[in-house]
């Protein structure tokens, strides 16, 4: 399994001090978090993509390219690449370029985006979100696999004899996760292509995501990619830890109560009871995360959200130390126990390249 962190890049006032970081401070904090993730032994850093305040990561490949130059092992990903409002041609070129710069340490997670005003900013209509996601990915998928593409669709000008450059590293496209919190159509899309499905189970109860993941696994098998157990699943999660659970709850509560997404709503206790949010001791985080396998089956990637709601960088880096030193080593060991042999590892550029070479010689 791969373990890592993802950031949505919100610029939020620290409710305990009243100070709001500048955009520049927040951007550099995200870089510091990525570097810390590699230092403490995590596998993945992922950044969201947003084009509206209070968020800053409008250009994920720019940030990930910079991080690539300062890391050696970390897999660099997106927590959302907007397949609906980005041009598939630009996505194909940007991520192939990033592949080359990062020596293959790249994948991406496609999503529709849930901020209505963003669509018209990029000339699209949110009411066409699902058709856009389906058509744009169909084109992206071909651009990475065909040297010359002829294309005509509903949402962009036709392509005639087009070649996107650079070509994917070693002829192997970046691995794609299709991220969703609510849409069965996206689970179906991931299954159709044999791609990964990432259920960002942050805000809703587990029963909702059990349905989506079960659908994805069943359809993955239906399309002939393998058994349901061999489908590639990723999960989100949200944690805040201190040695004593009471200290964690006391420290995190003002951040939760004022968070831009869920603040001024359900209580922290209610939210923890109904969603995967875990605020407590490292052991509580371990126990809660291990339970995900009971609900969703064996899976390949676990990402945690840790730097939101105005938490200061110092605190986030402390959280990463705890995650890397006390939590992830136990999770690695426990998730490996009794893991069926047919359950695949998380895809990497090396494994995808080896599979492509094997296929070419058969």
CSV table of C-alpha atoms in Angstrom, one decimal:
chain,number,residue,atom,x,y,z
A,1,UNK,CA,0.0,0.0,0.0
A,2,UNK,CA,0.9,3.6,-0.5
A,3,UNK,CA,0.4,6.2,2.3
A,4,UNK,CA,0.5,9.9,1.9
A,5,UNK,CA,-1.1,13.3,2.3
A,6,UNK,CA,-3.1,15.6,0.2
A,7,UNK,CA,-3.7,19.3,0.5
A,8,UNK,CA,-6.6,21.4,-0.7
A,9,UNK,CA,-4.5,24.5,-0.3
A,10,UNK,CA,-7.0,26.7,1.5
A,11,UNK,CA,-5.9,30.1,2.9
A,12,UNK,CA,-7.8,30.2,6.1
A,13,UNK,CA,-7.4,32.4,9.2
A,14,UNK,CA,-6.0,30.6,12.3
A,15,UNK,CA,-9.0,31.0,14.7
A,16,UNK,CA,-6.7,30.8,17.7
A,17,UNK,CA,-4.5,33.8,16.6
A,18,UNK,CA,-6.7,35.7,14.1
A,19,UNK,CA,-3.8,35.6,11.6
A,20,UNK,CA,-4.4,34.7,8.0
A,21,UNK,CA,-1.3,33.5,6.0
A,22,UNK,CA,-0.5,35.2,2.7
A,23,UNK,CA,-1.0,33.3,-0.5
A,24,UNK,CA,2.8,33.1,-0.9
A,25,UNK,CA,3.2,31.7,2.6
A,26,UNK,CA,0.5,29.1,1.9
A,27,UNK,CA,2.1,28.0,-1.3
A,28,UNK,CA,5.5,27.6,0.4
A,29,UNK,CA,3.8,25.8,3.3
A,30,UNK,CA,2.5,23.2,0.8
A,31,UNK,CA,6.0,22.7,-0.5
A,32,UNK,CA,7.3,22.3,3.0
A,33,UNK,CA,4.6,19.7,3.7
A,34,UNK,CA,5.6,17.7,0.6
A,35,UNK,CA,9.3,17.7,1.6
A,36,UNK,CA,8.4,16.7,5.1
A,37,UNK,CA,6.2,13.8,3.8
A,38,UNK,CA,9.3,12.4,2.0
A,39,UNK,CA,11.5,12.9,5.1
A,40,UNK,CA,9.1,10.9,7.4
A,41,UNK,CA,8.8,8.1,5.0
A,42,UNK,CA,5.4,8.7,3.3
A,43,UNK,CA,4.9,7.6,-0.3
A,44,UNK,CA,2.7,10.3,-1.9
A,45,UNK,CA,2.0,14.0,-1.9
A,46,UNK,CA,-1.1,15.2,-3.7
A,47,UNK,CA,-2.3,18.7,-4.3
A,48,UNK,CA,-5.8,19.9,-5.2
A,49,UNK,CA,-6.7,22.2,-8.1
A,50,UNK,CA,-8.8,25.3,-7.4
A,51,UNK,CA,-9.4,28.5,-9.2
A,52,UNK,CA,-11.3,30.4,-6.6
A,53,UNK,CA,-10.5,31.9,-3.2
A,54,UNK,CA,-9.7,30.9,-0.5
A,55,UNK,CA,-7.6,28.3,-2.3
A,56,UNK,CA,-4.2,28.8,-4.0
A,57,UNK,CA,-3.2,25.7,-6.0
A,58,UNK,CA,-4.4,26.8,-9.4
A,59,UNK,CA,-1.4,25.3,-11.2
A,60,UNK,CA,-0.7,21.8,-9.8
A,61,UNK,CA,2.0,20.8,-12.3
A,62,UNK,CA,4.0,24.0,-11.6
A,63,UNK,CA,4.0,23.1,-7.9
A,64,UNK,CA,4.7,19.4,-8.4
A,65,UNK,CA,7.5,20.2,-10.9
A,66,UNK,CA,9.2,22.3,-8.2
A,67,UNK,CA,8.7,19.6,-5.6
A,68,UNK,CA,10.1,17.0,-8.0
A,69,UNK,CA,13.3,18.9,-8.2
A,70,UNK,CA,13.7,18.8,-4.4
A,71,UNK,CA,12.7,15.2,-3.7
A,72,UNK,CA,13.9,11.8,-4.8
A,73,UNK,CA,11.3,9.1,-3.9
A,74,UNK,CA,8.0,10.8,-3.4
A,75,UNK,CA,5.2,10.0,-5.8
A,76,UNK,CA,3.7,13.4,-6.9
A,77,UNK,CA,0.0,13.4,-7.6
A,78,UNK,CA,-3.0,15.6,-7.8
A,79,UNK,CA,-6.0,15.4,-5.4
A,80,UNK,CA,-8.1,16.8,-8.2
A,81,UNK,CA,-7.3,17.6,-11.8
A,82,UNK,CA,-10.4,19.2,-13.3
A,83,UNK,CA,-11.2,17.1,-16.3
A,84,UNK,CA,-14.2,19.2,-17.0
A,85,UNK,CA,-12.7,22.7,-17.3
A,86,UNK,CA,-9.2,21.9,-18.4
A,87,UNK,CA,-8.4,21.2,-22.0
A,88,UNK,CA,-7.5,17.5,-22.3
A,89,UNK,CA,-4.7,18.4,-24.7
A,90,UNK,CA,-3.1,20.6,-22.0
A,91,UNK,CA,-3.5,18.0,-19.4
A,92,UNK,CA,-1.8,15.4,-21.7
A,93,UNK,CA,1.1,17.7,-22.3
A,94,UNK,CA,1.5,19.1,-18.8
A,95,UNK,CA,1.6,15.7,-17.1
A,96,UNK,CA,3.8,14.1,-19.7
A,97,UNK,CA,6.3,16.9,-19.2
A,98,UNK,CA,6.0,16.4,-15.4
A,99,UNK,CA,6.6,12.7,-15.9
A,100,UNK,CA,9.9,13.4,-17.6
A,101,UNK,CA,11.0,15.9,-15.0
A,102,UNK,CA,10.2,13.6,-12.1
A,103,UNK,CA,11.6,10.4,-13.7
A,104,UNK,CA,8.1,8.9,-13.7
A,105,UNK,CA,7.1,9.7,-10.1
A,106,UNK,CA,3.8,11.1,-11.2
A,107,UNK,CA,0.1,10.1,-11.4
A,108,UNK,CA,-3.1,12.2,-11.3
A,109,UNK,CA,-6.6,12.1,-9.9
A,110,UNK,CA,-9.3,13.3,-12.2
A,111,UNK,CA,-12.4,15.0,-10.8
A,112,UNK,CA,-15.3,17.2,-12.0
A,113,UNK,CA,-15.0,19.9,-9.4
A,114,UNK,CA,-17.9,21.0,-7.2
A,115,UNK,CA,-17.6,24.8,-7.5
A,116,UNK,CA,-20.3,26.0,-9.9
A,117,UNK,CA,-18.8,29.4,-10.9
A,118,UNK,CA,-15.5,27.8,-12.1
A,119,UNK,CA,-17.3,26.2,-15.1
A,120,UNK,CA,-18.2,29.5,-16.9
A,121,UNK,CA,-14.8,31.0,-16.1
A,122,UNK,CA,-13.4,28.3,-18.4
A,123,UNK,CA,-16.2,28.4,-20.9
A,124,UNK,CA,-18.2,25.4,-19.7
A,125,UNK,CA,-21.6,24.6,-18.1
A,126,UNK,CA,-21.8,22.7,-14.8
A,127,UNK,CA,-24.9,21.1,-16.1
A,128,UNK,CA,-22.7,19.3,-18.6
A,129,UNK,CA,-20.3,18.1,-15.9
A,130,UNK,CA,-20.7,14.3,-16.4
A,131,UNK,CA,-20.7,14.4,-20.2
A,132,UNK,CA,-17.6,16.7,-20.1
A,133,UNK,CA,-15.8,14.3,-17.8
A,134,UNK,CA,-16.6,11.3,-20.0
A,135,UNK,CA,-15.7,13.0,-23.3
A,136,UNK,CA,-12.6,14.8,-22.1
A,137,UNK,CA,-11.1,11.7,-20.6
A,138,UNK,CA,-11.8,9.7,-23.7
A,139,UNK,CA,-9.7,12.2,-25.6
A,140,UNK,CA,-7.0,12.3,-22.9
A,141,UNK,CA,-6.8,8.6,-22.9
A,142,UNK,CA,-6.1,8.5,-26.6
A,143,UNK,CA,-3.7,11.4,-26.6
A,144,UNK,CA,-1.3,9.5,-24.3
A,145,UNK,CA,-1.6,6.2,-26.3
A,146,UNK,CA,-1.8,7.2,-29.9
A,147,UNK,CA,1.0,9.1,-31.6
A,148,UNK,CA,-1.4,10.7,-34.1
A,149,UNK,CA,-5.0,11.5,-33.1
A,150,UNK,CA,-8.0,12.5,-35.1
A,151,UNK,CA,-10.9,13.7,-32.9
A,152,UNK,CA,-14.3,15.2,-33.0
A,153,UNK,CA,-16.6,15.7,-30.0
A,154,UNK,CA,-19.2,18.0,-28.5
A,155,UNK,CA,-17.1,20.2,-26.3
A,156,UNK,CA,-13.9,21.3,-28.1
A,157,UNK,CA,-12.7,22.0,-31.6
A,158,UNK,CA,-11.8,18.9,-33.7
A,159,UNK,CA,-8.2,17.6,-33.9
A,160,UNK,CA,-6.7,16.4,-37.2
A,161,UNK,CA,-3.4,14.5,-37.2
A,162,UNK,CA,-2.5,15.9,-33.8
A,163,UNK,CA,0.4,14.7,-31.7
A,164,UNK,CA,0.7,15.8,-28.1
A,165,UNK,CA,4.2,16.5,-26.9
A,166,UNK,CA,6.2,15.3,-25.1
A,167,UNK,CA,5.1,11.7,-25.4
A,168,UNK,CA,4.7,9.9,-22.1
A,169,UNK,CA,7.9,8.7,-20.5
A,170,UNK,CA,8.9,5.3,-21.7
A,171,UNK,CA,5.7,5.2,-23.7
A,172,UNK,CA,3.7,4.7,-20.5
A,173,UNK,CA,1.1,7.2,-19.5
A,174,UNK,CA,0.8,8.4,-15.9
A,175,UNK,CA,-1.6,6.2,-13.9
A,176,UNK,CA,-5.0,7.8,-13.5
A,177,UNK,CA,-7.3,7.8,-10.5
A,178,UNK,CA,-10.9,8.9,-11.0
A,179,UNK,CA,-11.9,10.7,-7.8
A,180,UNK,CA,-15.5,11.0,-6.7
A,181,UNK,CA,-17.6,11.7,-3.6
A,182,UNK,CA,-21.0,11.1,-5.1
A,183,UNK,CA,-21.2,10.1,-8.7
A,184,UNK,CA,-21.7,6.4,-9.8
A,185,UNK,CA,-21.0,7.5,-13.4
A,186,UNK,CA,-17.4,8.3,-12.4
A,187,UNK,CA,-17.0,4.8,-10.7
A,188,UNK,CA,-18.3,3.4,-14.0
A,189,UNK,CA,-15.8,5.4,-16.0
A,190,UNK,CA,-12.9,4.2,-13.8
A,191,UNK,CA,-14.0,0.6,-14.2
A,192,UNK,CA,-14.4,0.9,-18.0
A,193,UNK,CA,-10.8,1.9,-18.5
A,194,UNK,CA,-9.4,-0.3,-15.8
A,195,UNK,CA,-8.1,2.8,-14.0
A,196,UNK,CA,-8.1,3.5,-10.2
A,197,UNK,CA,-11.1,4.8,-8.3
A,198,UNK,CA,-10.4,7.2,-5.4
A,199,UNK,CA,-13.2,7.6,-2.9
A,200,UNK,CA,-12.5,10.7,-0.9
A,201,UNK,CA,-14.4,9.6,2.1
A,202,UNK,CA,-14.1,12.7,4.1
A,203,UNK,CA,-17.5,14.3,4.4
A,204,UNK,CA,-20.0,11.4,4.2
A,205,UNK,CA,-20.8,8.2,6.1
A,206,UNK,CA,-19.0,5.0,5.1
A,207,UNK,CA,-22.3,3.4,3.7
A,208,UNK,CA,-22.3,5.9,0.9
A,209,UNK,CA,-18.7,5.0,-0.2
A,210,UNK,CA,-19.3,1.3,0.2
A,211,UNK,CA,-21.9,1.5,-2.5
A,212,UNK,CA,-19.6,3.5,-4.9
A,213,UNK,CA,-16.6,1.2,-4.3
A,214,UNK,CA,-18.7,-2.0,-4.6
A,215,UNK,CA,-20.1,-0.7,-7.9
A,216,UNK,CA,-16.6,0.1,-9.2
A,217,UNK,CA,-15.3,-3.3,-8.2
A,218,UNK,CA,-18.2,-5.1,-9.9
A,219,UNK,CA,-17.9,-3.1,-13.1
A,220,UNK,CA,-14.1,-3.4,-13.2
A,221,UNK,CA,-14.6,-7.2,-13.3
A,222,UNK,CA,-17.4,-6.8,-15.8
A,223,UNK,CA,-15.1,-5.1,-18.3
A,224,UNK,CA,-12.6,-7.9,-18.0
A,225,UNK,CA,-9.8,-6.1,-16.1
A,226,UNK,CA,-9.6,-8.7,-13.3
A,227,UNK,CA,-11.6,-9.8,-10.3
A,228,UNK,CA,-13.4,-7.3,-8.1
A,229,UNK,CA,-10.6,-7.8,-5.5
A,230,UNK,CA,-8.0,-6.7,-8.1
A,231,UNK,CA,-9.6,-3.4,-8.7
A,232,UNK,CA,-7.4,-0.4,-7.7
A,233,UNK,CA,-9.0,1.6,-4.9
A,234,UNK,CA,-7.8,4.7,-3.0
A,235,UNK,CA,-9.3,6.3,0.0
A,236,UNK,CA,-9.1,9.7,1.7
A,237,UNK,CA,-9.0,10.4,5.4
A,238,UNK,CA,-8.8,13.2,7.9
A,239,UNK,CA,-6.9,13.1,11.1
A,240,UNK,CA,-5.5,15.2,13.9
A,241,UNK,CA,-3.4,13.6,16.6
A,242,UNK,CA,-1.8,14.2,20.0
A,243,UNK,CA,-0.5,11.7,22.5
A,244,UNK,CA,-3.6,12.1,24.6
A,245,UNK,CA,-7.0,12.1,22.8
A,246,UNK,CA,-8.3,14.8,25.1
A,247,UNK,CA,-5.5,17.2,24.1
A,248,UNK,CA,-6.1,16.5,20.4
A,249,UNK,CA,-9.8,17.3,20.7
A,250,UNK,CA,-9.2,20.4,22.7
A,251,UNK,CA,-6.6,21.7,20.3
A,252,UNK,CA,-8.4,20.9,17.1
A,253,UNK,CA,-11.9,22.0,18.1
A,254,UNK,CA,-11.6,25.7,17.2
A,255,UNK,CA,-10.2,24.8,13.8
A,256,UNK,CA,-13.0,22.4,13.1
A,257,UNK,CA,-15.7,24.9,14.3
A,258,UNK,CA,-14.4,27.6,12.0
A,259,UNK,CA,-13.3,25.5,9.0
A,260,UNK,CA,-14.6,26.9,5.6
A,261,UNK,CA,-16.1,23.6,4.5
A,262,UNK,CA,-17.8,22.1,7.6
A,263,UNK,CA,-17.5,24.9,10.3
A,264,UNK,CA,-20.6,26.2,12.0
A,265,UNK,CA,-22.4,22.9,11.3
A,266,UNK,CA,-22.5,19.6,13.1
A,267,UNK,CA,-20.4,19.3,16.3
A,268,UNK,CA,-16.9,17.8,16.1
A,269,UNK,CA,-18.2,14.7,18.0
A,270,UNK,CA,-21.1,14.2,15.6
A,271,UNK,CA,-18.8,14.6,12.6
A,272,UNK,CA,-16.4,12.1,13.9
A,273,UNK,CA,-19.2,9.6,14.5
A,274,UNK,CA,-20.7,10.0,11.0
A,275,UNK,CA,-17.5,10.4,8.9
A,276,UNK,CA,-13.9,9.1,8.9
A,277,UNK,CA,-12.6,12.2,10.6
A,278,UNK,CA,-10.5,11.0,13.5
A,279,UNK,CA,-9.2,13.4,16.2
A,280,UNK,CA,-7.4,11.6,19.0
A,281,UNK,CA,-4.4,9.5,19.8
A,282,UNK,CA,-2.2,7.8,17.2
A,283,UNK,CA,-3.7,4.4,18.3
A,284,UNK,CA,-7.2,5.7,17.6
A,285,UNK,CA,-6.1,6.8,14.1
A,286,UNK,CA,-4.5,3.3,13.5
A,287,UNK,CA,-7.6,1.5,14.7
A,288,UNK,CA,-10.0,3.7,12.6
A,289,UNK,CA,-7.9,3.4,9.5
A,290,UNK,CA,-7.5,-0.3,9.7
A,291,UNK,CA,-11.3,-0.6,9.9
A,292,UNK,CA,-11.5,0.8,6.4
A,293,UNK,CA,-10.5,-2.6,5.0
A,294,UNK,CA,-13.5,-4.2,6.7
A,295,UNK,CA,-15.8,-1.8,4.8
A,296,UNK,CA,-14.1,-1.4,1.5
A,297,UNK,CA,-11.8,-4.5,1.1
A,298,UNK,CA,-8.1,-4.5,0.5
A,299,UNK,CA,-7.0,-1.3,-1.2
A,300,UNK,CA,-3.9,0.4,-2.6
A,301,UNK,CA,-3.6,4.0,-1.5
A,302,UNK,CA,-4.5,5.9,1.7
A,303,UNK,CA,-4.1,9.7,1.7
A,304,UNK,CA,-4.7,11.9,4.7
A,305,UNK,CA,-5.8,15.6,4.8
A,306,UNK,CA,-3.8,17.3,7.5
A,307,UNK,CA,-3.1,20.9,6.7
A,308,UNK,CA,-6.5,22.6,6.4
A,309,UNK,CA,-8.8,25.0,8.3
A,310,UNK,CA,-6.0,27.4,9.3
A,311,UNK,CA,-3.7,25.0,11.1
A,312,UNK,CA,-0.3,26.6,11.4
A,313,UNK,CA,2.6,25.0,9.4
A,314,UNK,CA,4.5,24.1,12.6
A,315,UNK,CA,1.5,22.1,13.8
A,316,UNK,CA,1.1,20.3,10.5
A,317,UNK,CA,4.8,19.3,10.4
A,318,UNK,CA,4.3,17.9,14.0
A,319,UNK,CA,1.4,15.9,12.7
A,320,UNK,CA,3.5,14.5,9.9
A,321,UNK,CA,6.2,13.4,12.3
A,322,UNK,CA,3.5,11.5,14.3
A,323,UNK,CA,2.1,10.0,11.2
A,324,UNK,CA,5.4,8.9,9.8
A,325,UNK,CA,6.9,7.7,13.1
A,326,UNK,CA,4.0,6.2,15.0
A,327,UNK,CA,1.1,5.5,12.6
A,328,UNK,CA,2.1,4.5,9.1
A,329,UNK,CA,4.7,1.9,10.1
A,330,UNK,CA,1.9,0.1,12.0
A,331,UNK,CA,-0.5,0.5,9.2
A,332,UNK,CA,1.9,-0.9,6.7
A,333,UNK,CA,2.5,-4.0,8.9
A,334,UNK,CA,-1.1,-4.6,9.7
A,335,UNK,CA,-2.5,-4.0,6.2
A,336,UNK,CA,0.1,-6.5,4.9
A,337,UNK,CA,-1.2,-9.2,7.2
A,338,UNK,CA,-3.5,-11.7,5.5
A,339,UNK,CA,-3.5,-9.6,2.3
A,340,UNK,CA,-4.5,-12.0,-0.5
A,341,UNK,CA,-1.8,-12.7,-3.0
A,342,UNK,CA,-4.0,-11.7,-5.9
A,343,UNK,CA,-4.5,-8.1,-4.6
A,344,UNK,CA,-2.2,-5.9,-6.6
A,345,UNK,CA,0.2,-3.3,-5.2
A,346,UNK,CA,-0.4,0.3,-5.9
A,347,UNK,CA,0.6,1.1,-9.5
A,348,UNK,CA,3.9,2.9,-10.1
A,349,UNK,CA,5.7,4.0,-13.3
A,350,UNK,CA,8.1,1.1,-12.8
A,351,UNK,CA,5.4,-1.5,-12.5
A,352,UNK,CA,3.4,-0.1,-15.4
A,353,UNK,CA,6.5,0.0,-17.6
A,354,UNK,CA,7.3,-3.6,-16.7
A,355,UNK,CA,3.7,-4.7,-17.4
A,356,UNK,CA,3.8,-2.9,-20.8
A,357,UNK,CA,7.1,-4.6,-21.7
A,358,UNK,CA,5.7,-8.0,-20.7
A,359,UNK,CA,2.6,-7.4,-22.8
A,360,UNK,CA,4.7,-6.4,-25.8
A,361,UNK,CA,6.7,-9.6,-25.7
A,362,UNK,CA,3.7,-12.0,-25.3
